[in-house]
XYZ file of C-alpha atoms in Angstrom:
367
model
C -47.497 -11.855 -41.595
C -46.772 -10.470 -45.068
C -49.123 -7.607 -44.387
C -47.718 -6.843 -40.927
C -45.760 -3.653 -40.296
C -42.594 -3.709 -38.213
C -43.044 -1.601 -35.088
C -39.590 -2.187 -33.610
C -38.024 -4.903 -31.476
C -37.092 -5.790 -27.919
C -33.528 -6.365 -26.989
C -31.671 -8.801 -24.678
C -27.911 -9.181 -24.286
C -25.859 -11.989 -22.830
C -22.339 -11.303 -21.815
C -19.925 -14.237 -21.521
C -16.293 -15.103 -21.978
C -14.789 -17.724 -24.238
C -13.665 -20.959 -22.614
C -9.947 -20.605 -21.712
C -7.708 -23.249 -23.293
C -4.027 -23.440 -23.094
C -2.283 -23.192 -26.512
C 1.190 -24.524 -27.352
C 3.459 -22.519 -29.653
C 6.541 -24.361 -30.935
C 9.681 -22.435 -31.867
C 12.214 -24.236 -34.103
C 15.763 -23.003 -34.424
C 16.957 -23.984 -37.872
C 20.515 -25.416 -38.195
C 22.719 -25.273 -41.221
C 26.088 -26.977 -41.935
C 28.628 -25.233 -44.193
C 29.404 -27.365 -47.193
C 33.049 -26.187 -47.164
C 34.263 -26.236 -43.555
C 31.463 -28.260 -41.868
C 30.734 -25.476 -39.336
C 27.135 -25.777 -37.966
C 25.189 -22.515 -37.409
C 22.018 -22.499 -35.364
C 19.345 -19.790 -35.495
C 18.799 -17.723 -32.309
C 15.599 -18.522 -30.372
C 13.579 -15.724 -28.758
C 14.938 -14.927 -25.273
C 11.737 -16.012 -23.465
C 12.049 -19.629 -24.807
C 15.841 -20.001 -25.052
C 16.413 -21.577 -21.641
C 14.205 -24.598 -21.563
C 12.755 -27.180 -24.025
C 9.311 -26.434 -22.608
C 8.082 -23.391 -20.627
C 4.983 -21.395 -19.742
C 4.337 -17.999 -21.403
C 3.748 -14.509 -20.029
C -0.064 -14.841 -19.892
C 0.045 -17.813 -17.497
C 2.905 -16.256 -15.495
C 0.857 -13.053 -15.164
C -2.226 -14.954 -14.107
C -0.336 -16.951 -11.454
C 1.142 -13.763 -9.996
C -2.165 -11.923 -10.088
C -3.927 -14.842 -8.188
C -1.033 -15.068 -5.610
C -0.469 -11.416 -4.901
C -3.739 -9.557 -5.642
C -6.374 -12.265 -4.955
C -4.381 -13.900 -2.048
C -4.898 -17.454 -3.429
C -2.578 -19.977 -1.756
C 0.111 -21.567 -3.824
C -1.371 -24.993 -4.139
C -4.904 -23.720 -4.832
C -3.431 -21.342 -7.378
C -1.838 -24.337 -9.234
C -5.099 -26.220 -9.085
C -7.150 -23.244 -10.301
C -4.906 -22.712 -13.260
C -5.022 -26.404 -14.177
C -8.866 -26.558 -13.878
C -9.531 -23.385 -15.851
C -6.777 -23.423 -18.457
C -5.661 -27.042 -18.699
C -2.037 -26.059 -17.853
C -0.779 -28.581 -15.260
C 1.534 -26.222 -13.441
C 3.157 -27.305 -10.148
C 3.126 -25.479 -6.897
C 6.922 -25.075 -7.197
C 6.485 -23.297 -10.556
C 3.798 -20.942 -8.994
C 6.269 -20.034 -6.239
C 9.062 -19.385 -8.654
C 6.928 -17.048 -10.763
C 6.489 -14.721 -7.757
C 10.244 -14.292 -7.452
C 10.510 -13.720 -11.156
C 7.823 -11.040 -10.992
C 9.613 -9.252 -8.150
C 12.795 -9.104 -10.281
C 10.895 -7.824 -13.328
C 9.252 -4.871 -11.436
C 12.521 -3.754 -9.759
C 12.958 -0.800 -12.114
C 9.474 0.527 -11.264
C 10.025 -0.014 -7.508
C 13.327 1.980 -7.735
C 11.501 4.925 -9.217
C 8.607 4.641 -6.740
C 11.124 4.745 -3.910
C 12.781 7.871 -5.225
C 9.447 9.690 -5.804
C 8.244 8.828 -2.330
C 11.449 10.344 -0.851
C 10.672 13.557 -2.682
C 6.970 13.687 -1.744
C 5.442 16.557 0.269
C 3.372 14.288 2.496
C 4.157 10.681 3.321
C 2.010 8.145 5.188
C 3.890 5.442 7.162
C 2.764 2.553 9.233
C 3.618 -1.129 10.024
C 1.923 -4.437 10.747
C 2.954 -7.855 11.755
C 3.273 -10.939 9.491
C 4.861 -14.368 9.774
C 7.545 -16.299 7.993
C 7.083 -19.892 9.112
C 6.928 -19.637 12.885
C 8.844 -16.340 13.072
C 7.025 -13.061 13.579
C 8.139 -10.289 11.227
C 6.963 -6.819 10.308
C 5.826 -5.234 7.068
C 6.417 -1.457 6.744
C 4.583 0.827 4.305
C 5.322 4.259 2.948
C 2.703 5.670 0.590
C 1.027 8.669 -0.886
C -2.249 9.064 -2.741
C -0.440 7.939 -5.896
C 2.285 5.513 -4.799
C 2.769 2.631 -2.434
C 5.880 0.904 -1.158
C 5.850 -2.143 1.203
C 8.817 -3.802 2.695
C 9.805 -6.467 5.157
C 11.791 -5.528 8.308
C 11.876 -5.425 12.096
C 9.695 -3.147 14.132
C 12.450 -0.694 14.649
C 13.939 2.400 13.032
C 16.354 0.177 11.075
C 13.364 -1.827 9.873
C 11.557 1.346 8.713
C 14.737 2.636 7.118
C 14.909 -0.576 5.107
C 12.324 0.815 2.709
C 14.959 3.282 1.616
C 12.632 6.325 1.895
C 12.588 7.720 5.413
C 16.317 8.595 5.901
C 16.173 11.108 3.072
C 12.597 12.374 3.572
C 12.096 16.113 4.183
C 8.336 16.547 4.017
C 5.430 15.937 6.411
C 5.377 12.440 7.880
C 1.871 11.239 8.887
C 1.922 8.406 11.380
C 0.623 7.053 14.755
C 2.484 7.869 17.970
C 4.931 5.015 17.720
C 8.281 6.452 18.884
C 10.359 5.021 16.055
C 8.931 7.622 13.663
C 10.112 10.508 15.834
C 13.746 9.852 14.874
C 13.644 11.833 11.611
C 14.468 15.368 12.556
C 14.483 16.603 8.950
C 10.809 15.693 8.615
C 7.800 17.496 10.032
C 5.112 15.305 11.593
C 1.364 14.931 11.693
C 0.080 12.517 14.369
C -2.843 10.472 13.111
C -6.135 12.128 14.171
C -8.071 8.884 14.119
C -5.661 7.370 16.696
C -5.991 10.418 18.929
C -9.827 10.414 18.697
C -9.770 6.676 19.745
C -7.617 7.510 22.727
C -9.859 10.456 23.745
C -12.916 8.109 23.475
C -11.219 5.612 25.738
C -10.370 8.426 28.206
C -14.018 9.570 28.167
C -15.182 5.996 29.050
C -12.553 5.656 31.748
C -13.366 9.054 33.384
C -17.067 9.486 32.894
C -17.396 12.452 35.192
C -14.840 14.469 33.247
C -15.661 16.632 30.249
C -12.171 17.324 28.828
C -11.933 14.198 26.553
C -15.215 15.108 24.767
C -14.111 18.733 24.566
C -10.760 17.987 22.992
C -12.267 15.361 20.674
C -15.045 17.789 19.557
C -12.479 20.573 18.887
C -10.329 18.217 16.702
C -13.433 17.011 14.806
C -14.555 20.541 14.161
C -11.091 21.646 13.058
C -11.031 18.701 10.639
C -14.413 19.843 9.174
C -13.008 23.412 8.797
C -9.955 22.103 7.144
C -12.056 20.187 4.620
C -14.182 23.260 3.954
C -11.091 25.409 3.428
C -9.681 22.835 1.011
C -12.960 22.639 -0.908
C -13.026 26.465 -1.122
C -9.453 26.496 -2.474
C -8.066 28.254 0.652
C -4.490 27.710 1.920
C -5.563 28.137 5.551
C -8.592 28.039 7.768
C -9.918 31.613 8.279
C -8.788 32.652 11.733
C -12.294 33.652 12.806
C -13.447 30.074 12.051
C -10.576 28.339 13.792
C -10.382 30.562 16.914
C -13.200 28.986 18.930
C -12.073 25.440 18.269
C -8.394 26.106 19.035
C -9.374 27.797 22.285
C -11.596 24.738 23.230
C -8.736 22.367 22.296
C -6.186 24.101 24.544
C -8.682 24.679 27.345
C -9.617 20.994 27.442
C -5.921 19.998 27.699
C -5.350 22.411 30.613
C -8.401 21.154 32.491
C -7.342 17.525 31.898
C -3.801 18.144 33.160
C -5.211 19.733 36.351
C -7.363 16.656 36.899
C -4.515 14.241 36.267
C -1.385 15.511 37.961
C 1.944 13.792 37.468
C 2.470 10.695 39.650
C 5.904 10.104 41.300
C 8.253 8.281 39.095
C 8.352 7.786 35.261
C 5.212 5.756 34.821
C 2.101 7.862 34.308
C -1.558 7.046 33.723
C -2.853 6.705 30.168
C -4.836 9.911 30.541
C -1.711 11.863 31.709
C 0.431 10.421 28.941
C -2.216 11.439 26.352
C -2.622 14.940 27.708
C 1.171 15.544 27.879
C 1.541 14.343 24.280
C -1.226 16.600 23.139
C 0.384 19.549 24.878
C 4.004 18.727 23.998
C 3.345 17.990 20.356
C 0.526 20.387 19.668
C 2.214 21.428 16.368
C 2.274 17.818 15.230
C -1.361 17.291 16.306
C -2.724 20.399 14.549
C -0.509 20.608 11.404
C -3.481 19.441 9.322
C -5.296 22.647 10.460
C -2.280 24.803 9.611
C -2.014 23.396 6.061
C -5.547 22.130 5.142
C -4.682 21.999 1.394
C -2.231 19.239 1.618
C -1.774 17.723 5.165
C -4.503 15.186 6.073
C -5.977 14.605 9.515
C -5.659 10.845 9.486
C -3.226 8.126 8.474
C -5.957 6.132 6.730
C -3.941 5.889 3.485
C -1.228 3.829 5.171
C -3.827 1.659 7.029
C -5.563 0.903 3.687
C -2.298 -0.026 2.128
C -1.615 -2.578 4.943
C -5.068 -4.261 4.785
C -4.026 -6.659 2.037
C -1.258 -7.906 4.246
C -3.775 -8.972 6.887
C -5.974 -10.515 4.200
C -2.930 -12.461 2.869
C -2.243 -13.936 6.244
C -5.890 -14.827 6.924
C -6.406 -16.531 3.595
C -3.042 -17.860 2.560
C -1.374 -18.195 5.925
C 2.269 -17.389 6.556
C 5.041 -17.191 4.026
C 7.290 -20.312 4.034
C 10.509 -18.571 2.982
C 12.313 -15.306 3.342
C 12.478 -15.036 -0.526
C 8.730 -15.379 -0.943
C 8.062 -13.048 1.995
C 10.213 -10.353 0.347
C 8.898 -10.850 -3.101
C 5.260 -10.564 -2.211
C 5.349 -6.899 -0.877
C 7.533 -5.883 -3.822
C 5.051 -7.046 -6.399
C 2.106 -5.738 -4.287
C 3.806 -2.334 -4.143
C 4.002 -2.268 -7.963
C 0.356 -3.415 -8.430
C -1.068 -0.940 -5.877
C 0.885 1.993 -7.353
C -0.213 1.081 -10.903
C -3.867 0.798 -9.759
C -3.629 4.301 -8.273
C -2.882 5.481 -11.802
C -5.862 3.738 -13.351
C -4.407 0.339 -14.478
C -6.019 -2.932 -13.404
C -3.867 -5.213 -11.321
C -3.836 -7.904 -14.057
C -2.891 -5.456 -16.787
C -0.062 -4.087 -14.678
C 1.536 -7.479 -14.010
C 0.890 -8.603 -17.575
C 2.860 -5.585 -18.819
C 5.792 -6.575 -16.624
C 5.944 -10.072 -18.099
C 5.537 -8.844 -21.683
C 8.410 -6.333 -21.496
C 6.173 -3.222 -21.172
C 6.810 -2.466 -17.462
C 4.577 0.228 -16.028
C 6.611 3.133 -14.679
C 5.140 5.836 -12.382
C 5.053 9.397 -13.910
C 7.803 11.610 -12.557
C 6.003 14.199 -10.514
C 7.354 15.673 -7.299
C 3.863 16.228 -5.879
C 3.231 12.426 -5.627
């Protein structure tokens, strides 16, 4: 081939990772005895190795926490996975203890997240059930597009207050129609449009000869489209000429529905009547998204997305076995989800916590 001319080459690439092997780093604290008085002086060990003759480092601790909290791996499987992949024969007890340690390490970030959420303009809140052993408990969430805070509590106002956000909140609270969220008079409210649409759909199926459910649902959907268009156009409100027909349709549908479903004697009313009265009584809280299209959303999807990992955790890993673990998990998850909203990976965020470089949310009041 000495006379051949090169005409280029074809290219193939193989991406791989090096095999993970645990390494052992030994630290020796040198001791000296004074030749005059006999006093023995010992060098100071680094803080992370001072407490035990043998310990696991921040990389393994970060990996265990990442698997537990972000990938929902059960404790025993997490210990086995680490042993199989890295050669580190960690125990399930050690894996459990790392979660509590991580919750302590991220406390500073959580404190700032809580303060920033209290000052937010719009806050999404919701709750879902979980279990500690055989006991049913509730996890509450308060979140924005940039921050997430999860916390354990009862399904009550005291449980929601346990997050430390709602008592001092003064912005717009986006939530479903659960009554516990109505007890914050200093906040404005936006009832979740998705929940209302589902209720209107159910009413349409239950009362097939009546048109008001479809009419109100259509009006809400069209107002949401107009709000999105106004937001995209940089407008602070929906132009009145666009909103008028949909607002008239919304109110007309409610009036028709109320005439078809008069109040029954006593306190208990039909689902349709309850829905119609809520739409009429809380019209400002139903349509606030249309009044402020630039910053009030139509749905509470942000809070529902924040709670999905809780359901995944219960399905894959089962219930928490202790109150300590049940409280530590949402604390660490809050830190990871908030960091991810700012562009960090979950593993990078928890690794920074274990290596002394804790991620802190930027201080911005429009969180």
